[in-house]
PDB file of C-alpha atoms in Angstrom:
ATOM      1  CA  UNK J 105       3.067   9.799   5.700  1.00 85.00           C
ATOM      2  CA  UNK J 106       2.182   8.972   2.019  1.00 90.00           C
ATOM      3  CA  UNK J 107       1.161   5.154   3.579  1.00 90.00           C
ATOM      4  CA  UNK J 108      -1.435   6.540   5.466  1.00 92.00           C
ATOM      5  CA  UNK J 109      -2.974   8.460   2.354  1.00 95.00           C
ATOM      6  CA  UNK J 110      -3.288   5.807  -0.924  1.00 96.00           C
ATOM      7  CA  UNK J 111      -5.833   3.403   0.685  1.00 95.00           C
ATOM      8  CA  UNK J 112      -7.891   1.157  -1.064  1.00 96.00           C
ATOM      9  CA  UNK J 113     -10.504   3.317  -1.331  1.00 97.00           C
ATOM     10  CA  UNK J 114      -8.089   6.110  -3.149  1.00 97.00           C
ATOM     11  CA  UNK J 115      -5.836   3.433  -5.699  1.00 98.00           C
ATOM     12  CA  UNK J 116      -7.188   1.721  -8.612  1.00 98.00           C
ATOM     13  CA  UNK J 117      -6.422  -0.282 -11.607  1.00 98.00           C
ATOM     14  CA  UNK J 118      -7.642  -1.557 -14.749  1.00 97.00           C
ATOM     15  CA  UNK J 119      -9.949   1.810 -14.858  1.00 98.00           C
ATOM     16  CA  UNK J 120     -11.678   2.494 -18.408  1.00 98.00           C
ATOM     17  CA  UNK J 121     -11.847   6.167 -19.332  1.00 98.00           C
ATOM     18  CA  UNK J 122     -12.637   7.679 -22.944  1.00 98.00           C
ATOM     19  CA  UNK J 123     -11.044  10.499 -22.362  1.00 97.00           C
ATOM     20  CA  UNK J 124      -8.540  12.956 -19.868  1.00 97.00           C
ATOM     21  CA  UNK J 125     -11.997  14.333 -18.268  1.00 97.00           C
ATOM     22  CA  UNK J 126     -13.618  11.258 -17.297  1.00 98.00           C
ATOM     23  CA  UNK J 127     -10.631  10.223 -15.700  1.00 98.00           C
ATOM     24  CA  UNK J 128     -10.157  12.800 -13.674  1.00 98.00           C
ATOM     25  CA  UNK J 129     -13.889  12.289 -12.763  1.00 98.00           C
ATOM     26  CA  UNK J 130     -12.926   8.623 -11.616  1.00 98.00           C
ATOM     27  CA  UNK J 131     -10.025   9.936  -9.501  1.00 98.00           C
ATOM     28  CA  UNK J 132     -12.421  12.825  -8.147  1.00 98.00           C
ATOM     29  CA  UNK J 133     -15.194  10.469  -7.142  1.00 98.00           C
ATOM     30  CA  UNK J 134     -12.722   8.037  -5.230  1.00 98.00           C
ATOM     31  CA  UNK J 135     -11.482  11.441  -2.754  1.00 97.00           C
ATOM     32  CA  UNK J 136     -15.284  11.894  -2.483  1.00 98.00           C
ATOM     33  CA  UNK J 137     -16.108   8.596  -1.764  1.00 97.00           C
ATOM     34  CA  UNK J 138     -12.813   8.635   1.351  1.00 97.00           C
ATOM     35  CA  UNK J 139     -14.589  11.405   2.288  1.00 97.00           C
ATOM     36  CA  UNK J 140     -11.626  13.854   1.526  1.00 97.00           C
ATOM     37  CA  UNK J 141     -13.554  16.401  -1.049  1.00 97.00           C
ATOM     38  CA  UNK J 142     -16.636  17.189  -2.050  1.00 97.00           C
ATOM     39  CA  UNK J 143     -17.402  16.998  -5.608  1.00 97.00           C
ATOM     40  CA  UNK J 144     -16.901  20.525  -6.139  1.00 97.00           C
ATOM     41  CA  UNK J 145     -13.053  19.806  -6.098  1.00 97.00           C
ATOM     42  CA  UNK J 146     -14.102  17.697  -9.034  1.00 98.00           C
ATOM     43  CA  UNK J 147     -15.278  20.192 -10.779  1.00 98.00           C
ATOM     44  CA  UNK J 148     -12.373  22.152  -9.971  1.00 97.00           C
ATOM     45  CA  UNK J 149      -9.589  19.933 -11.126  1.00 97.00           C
ATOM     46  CA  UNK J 150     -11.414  19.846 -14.320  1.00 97.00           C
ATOM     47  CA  UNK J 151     -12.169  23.813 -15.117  1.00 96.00           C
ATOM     48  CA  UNK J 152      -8.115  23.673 -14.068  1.00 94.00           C
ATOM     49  CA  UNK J 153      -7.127  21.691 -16.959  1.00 95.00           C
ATOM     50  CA  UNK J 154      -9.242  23.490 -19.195  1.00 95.00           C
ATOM     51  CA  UNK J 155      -8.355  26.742 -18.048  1.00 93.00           C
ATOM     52  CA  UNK J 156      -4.811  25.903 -17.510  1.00 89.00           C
ATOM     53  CA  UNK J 157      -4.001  23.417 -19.748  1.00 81.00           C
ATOM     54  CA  UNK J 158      -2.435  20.417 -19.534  1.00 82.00           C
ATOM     55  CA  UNK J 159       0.289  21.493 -16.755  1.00 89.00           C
ATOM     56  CA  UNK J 160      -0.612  18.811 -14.592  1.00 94.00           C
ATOM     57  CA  UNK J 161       1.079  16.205 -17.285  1.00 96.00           C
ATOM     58  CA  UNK J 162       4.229  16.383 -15.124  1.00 95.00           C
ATOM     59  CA  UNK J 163       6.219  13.501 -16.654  1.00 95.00           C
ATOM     60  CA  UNK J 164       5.629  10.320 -19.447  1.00 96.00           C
ATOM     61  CA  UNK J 165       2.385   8.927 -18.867  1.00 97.00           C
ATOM     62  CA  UNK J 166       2.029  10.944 -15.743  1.00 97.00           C
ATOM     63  CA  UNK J 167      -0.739  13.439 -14.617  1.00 97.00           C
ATOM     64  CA  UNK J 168      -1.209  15.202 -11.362  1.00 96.00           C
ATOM     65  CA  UNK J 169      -4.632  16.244 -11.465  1.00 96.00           C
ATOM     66  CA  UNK J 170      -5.140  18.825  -8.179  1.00 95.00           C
ATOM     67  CA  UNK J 171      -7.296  21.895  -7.069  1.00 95.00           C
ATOM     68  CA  UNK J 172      -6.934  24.536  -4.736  1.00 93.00           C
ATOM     69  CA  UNK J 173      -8.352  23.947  -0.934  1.00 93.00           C
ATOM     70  CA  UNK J 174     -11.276  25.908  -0.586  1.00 94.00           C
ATOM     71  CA  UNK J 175     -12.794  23.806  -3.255  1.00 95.00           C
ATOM     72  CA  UNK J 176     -14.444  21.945  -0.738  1.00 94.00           C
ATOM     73  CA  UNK J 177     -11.308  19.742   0.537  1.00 96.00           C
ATOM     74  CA  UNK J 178     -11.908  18.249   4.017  1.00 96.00           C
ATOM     75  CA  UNK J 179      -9.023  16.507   4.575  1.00 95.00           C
ATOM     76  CA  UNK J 180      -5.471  15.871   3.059  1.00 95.00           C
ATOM     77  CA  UNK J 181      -5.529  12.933   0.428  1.00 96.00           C
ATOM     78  CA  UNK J 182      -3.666  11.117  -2.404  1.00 96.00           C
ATOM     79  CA  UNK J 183      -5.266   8.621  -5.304  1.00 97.00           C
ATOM     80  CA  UNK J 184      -3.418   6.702  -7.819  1.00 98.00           C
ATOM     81  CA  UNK J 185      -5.440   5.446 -11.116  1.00 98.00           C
ATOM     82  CA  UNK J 186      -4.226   3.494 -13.475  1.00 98.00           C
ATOM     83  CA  UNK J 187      -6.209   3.509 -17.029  1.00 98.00           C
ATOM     84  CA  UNK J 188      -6.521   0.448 -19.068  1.00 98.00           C
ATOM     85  CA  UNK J 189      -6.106   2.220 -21.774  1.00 98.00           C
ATOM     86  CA  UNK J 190      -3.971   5.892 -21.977  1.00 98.00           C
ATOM     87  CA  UNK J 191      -6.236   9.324 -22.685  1.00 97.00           C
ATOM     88  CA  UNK J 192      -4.672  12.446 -24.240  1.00 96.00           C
ATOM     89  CA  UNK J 193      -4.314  15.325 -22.190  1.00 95.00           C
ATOM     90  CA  UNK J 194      -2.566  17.555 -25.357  1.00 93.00           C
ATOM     91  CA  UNK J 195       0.723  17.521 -23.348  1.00 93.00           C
ATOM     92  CA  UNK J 196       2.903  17.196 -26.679  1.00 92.00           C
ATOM     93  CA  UNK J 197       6.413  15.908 -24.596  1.00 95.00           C
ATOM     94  CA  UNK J 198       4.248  13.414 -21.932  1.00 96.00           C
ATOM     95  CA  UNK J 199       1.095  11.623 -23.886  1.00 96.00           C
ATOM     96  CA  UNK J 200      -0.829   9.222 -23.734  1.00 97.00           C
ATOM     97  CA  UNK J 201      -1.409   9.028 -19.933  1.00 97.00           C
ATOM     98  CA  UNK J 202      -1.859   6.184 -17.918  1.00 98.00           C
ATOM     99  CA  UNK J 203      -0.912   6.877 -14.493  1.00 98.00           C
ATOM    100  CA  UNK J 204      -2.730   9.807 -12.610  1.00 98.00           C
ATOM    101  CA  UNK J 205      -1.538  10.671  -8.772  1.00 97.00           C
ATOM    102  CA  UNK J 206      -4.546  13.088  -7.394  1.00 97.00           C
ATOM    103  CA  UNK J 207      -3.568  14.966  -4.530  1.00 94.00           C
ATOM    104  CA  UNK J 208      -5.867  17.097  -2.286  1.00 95.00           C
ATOM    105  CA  UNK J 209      -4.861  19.487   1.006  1.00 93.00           C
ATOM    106  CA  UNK J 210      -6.832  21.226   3.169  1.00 92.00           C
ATOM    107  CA  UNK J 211      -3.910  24.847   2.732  1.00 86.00           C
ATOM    108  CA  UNK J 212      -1.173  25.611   0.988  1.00 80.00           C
ATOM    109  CA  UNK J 213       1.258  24.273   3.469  1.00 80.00           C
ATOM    110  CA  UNK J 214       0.101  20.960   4.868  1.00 76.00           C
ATOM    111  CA  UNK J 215       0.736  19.160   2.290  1.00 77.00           C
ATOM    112  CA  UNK J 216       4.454  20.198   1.552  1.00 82.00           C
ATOM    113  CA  UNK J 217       5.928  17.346   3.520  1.00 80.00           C
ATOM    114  CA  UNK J 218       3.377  14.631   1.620  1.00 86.00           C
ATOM    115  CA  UNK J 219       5.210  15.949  -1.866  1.00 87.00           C
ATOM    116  CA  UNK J 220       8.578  15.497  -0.815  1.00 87.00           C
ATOM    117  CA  UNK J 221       7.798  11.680  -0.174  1.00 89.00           C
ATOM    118  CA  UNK J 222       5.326  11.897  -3.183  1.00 91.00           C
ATOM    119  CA  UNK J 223       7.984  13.063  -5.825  1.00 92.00           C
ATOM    120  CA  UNK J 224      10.442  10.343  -4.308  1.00 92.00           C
ATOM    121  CA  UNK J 225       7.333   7.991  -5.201  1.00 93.00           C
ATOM    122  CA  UNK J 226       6.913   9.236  -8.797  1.00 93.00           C
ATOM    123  CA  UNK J 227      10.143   9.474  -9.607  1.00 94.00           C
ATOM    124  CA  UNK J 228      10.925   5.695  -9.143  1.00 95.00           C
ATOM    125  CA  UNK J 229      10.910   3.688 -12.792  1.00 95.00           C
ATOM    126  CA  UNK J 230      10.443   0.590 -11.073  1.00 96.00           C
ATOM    127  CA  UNK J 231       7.545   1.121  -9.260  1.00 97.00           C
ATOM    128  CA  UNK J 232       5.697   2.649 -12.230  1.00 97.00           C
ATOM    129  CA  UNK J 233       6.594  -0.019 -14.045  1.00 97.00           C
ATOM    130  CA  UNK J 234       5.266  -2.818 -12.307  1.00 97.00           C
ATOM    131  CA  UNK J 235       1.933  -0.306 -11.895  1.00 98.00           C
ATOM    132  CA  UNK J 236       1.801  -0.238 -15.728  1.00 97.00           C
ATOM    133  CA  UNK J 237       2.799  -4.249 -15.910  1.00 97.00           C
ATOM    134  CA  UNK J 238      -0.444  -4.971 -14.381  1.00 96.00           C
ATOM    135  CA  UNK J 239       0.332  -4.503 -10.529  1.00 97.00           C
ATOM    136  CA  UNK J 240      -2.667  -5.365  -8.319  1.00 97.00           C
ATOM    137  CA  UNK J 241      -4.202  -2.670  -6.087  1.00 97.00           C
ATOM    138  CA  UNK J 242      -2.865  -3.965  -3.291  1.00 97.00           C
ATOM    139  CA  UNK J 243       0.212  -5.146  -3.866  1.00 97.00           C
ATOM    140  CA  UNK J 244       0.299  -1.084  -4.904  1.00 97.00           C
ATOM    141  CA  UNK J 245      -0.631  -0.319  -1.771  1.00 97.00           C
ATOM    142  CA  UNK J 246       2.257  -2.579  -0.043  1.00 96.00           C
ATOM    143  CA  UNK J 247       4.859  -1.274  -1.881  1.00 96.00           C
ATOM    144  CA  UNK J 248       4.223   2.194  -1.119  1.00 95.00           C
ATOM    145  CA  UNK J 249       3.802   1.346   2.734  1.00 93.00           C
ATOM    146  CA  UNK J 250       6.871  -0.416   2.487  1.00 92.00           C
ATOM    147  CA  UNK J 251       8.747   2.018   0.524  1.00 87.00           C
ATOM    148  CA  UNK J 252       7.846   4.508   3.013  1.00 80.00           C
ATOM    149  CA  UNK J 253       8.552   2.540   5.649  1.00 77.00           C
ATOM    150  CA  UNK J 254      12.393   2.199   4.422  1.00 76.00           C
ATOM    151  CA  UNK J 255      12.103   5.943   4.183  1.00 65.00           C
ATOM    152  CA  UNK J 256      11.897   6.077   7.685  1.00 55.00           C
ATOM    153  CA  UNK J 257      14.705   3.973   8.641  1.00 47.00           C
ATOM    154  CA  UNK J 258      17.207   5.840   6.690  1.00 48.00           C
TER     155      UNK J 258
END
């Protein structure tokens, strides 16, 4: 199912941010613009961090940035940015991040099946590091459609 969700409105490369914030903001807009959130879900997965902290650095490099549903999510939805340059999020073990995988569902349940296939995703060295070698947005996209096309074959 992950296929259907990164789309070439929701990946992108080469992004400049200053900092963990305007990042987020980049992701945030992309959902927005796929017409998956309003920008209040922006504004959510930012008063998150800062209320929160910096639980959403899940791994090296890696951020999950996320919000809960009612925050204006319309449909289910998953972005990929990678930064130019890495932002601290204060996550001591997993800064500077350069890869952030935004995730939005509409309850708390739908989107259960998306994170199995998401972890297996996330969790594969060679695919993030081709994404931080440089890999084009759509050759991003391919390999995820293919990956989860495998998937599905097993």
């Amino acid at each position: 199912m992950i296929e259907k969700l990164f789309n070439s409105t929701t990946v992108a490369v080469n992004v400049k941010a200053k900092n963990w914030e305007e990042a987020v903001r980049y992701g945030g807009e992309m959902f927005v613009k796929a017409g998956n959130t309003g920008r209040a879900y922006i504004e959510a997965m930012i008063e998150n961090i800062r209320k929160m902290g910096q639980y959403i650095v899940i791994a090296p490099g890696l951020a999950m940035p996320h919000a809960r549903p009612e925050f204006g999510v319309k449909k289910i939805g998953l972005g990929l940015v990678h930064l130019k340059e890495p932002v601290a999020f204060g996550n001591k073990e997993y800064d500077p991040v350069d890869i952030l995988v935004f995730l939005c569902a509409t309850d708390k349940n739908t989107h259960i099946n998306v994170l199995s296939e998401l972890m297996e995703l996330i969790e594969d060295e060679f695919f993030l590091k081709q994404v931080r070698g440089g890999m084009e947005k759509n050759a991003i996209i391919n390999y995820i459609h293919q990956k989860a096309c495998k998937g599905e074959n097993k």
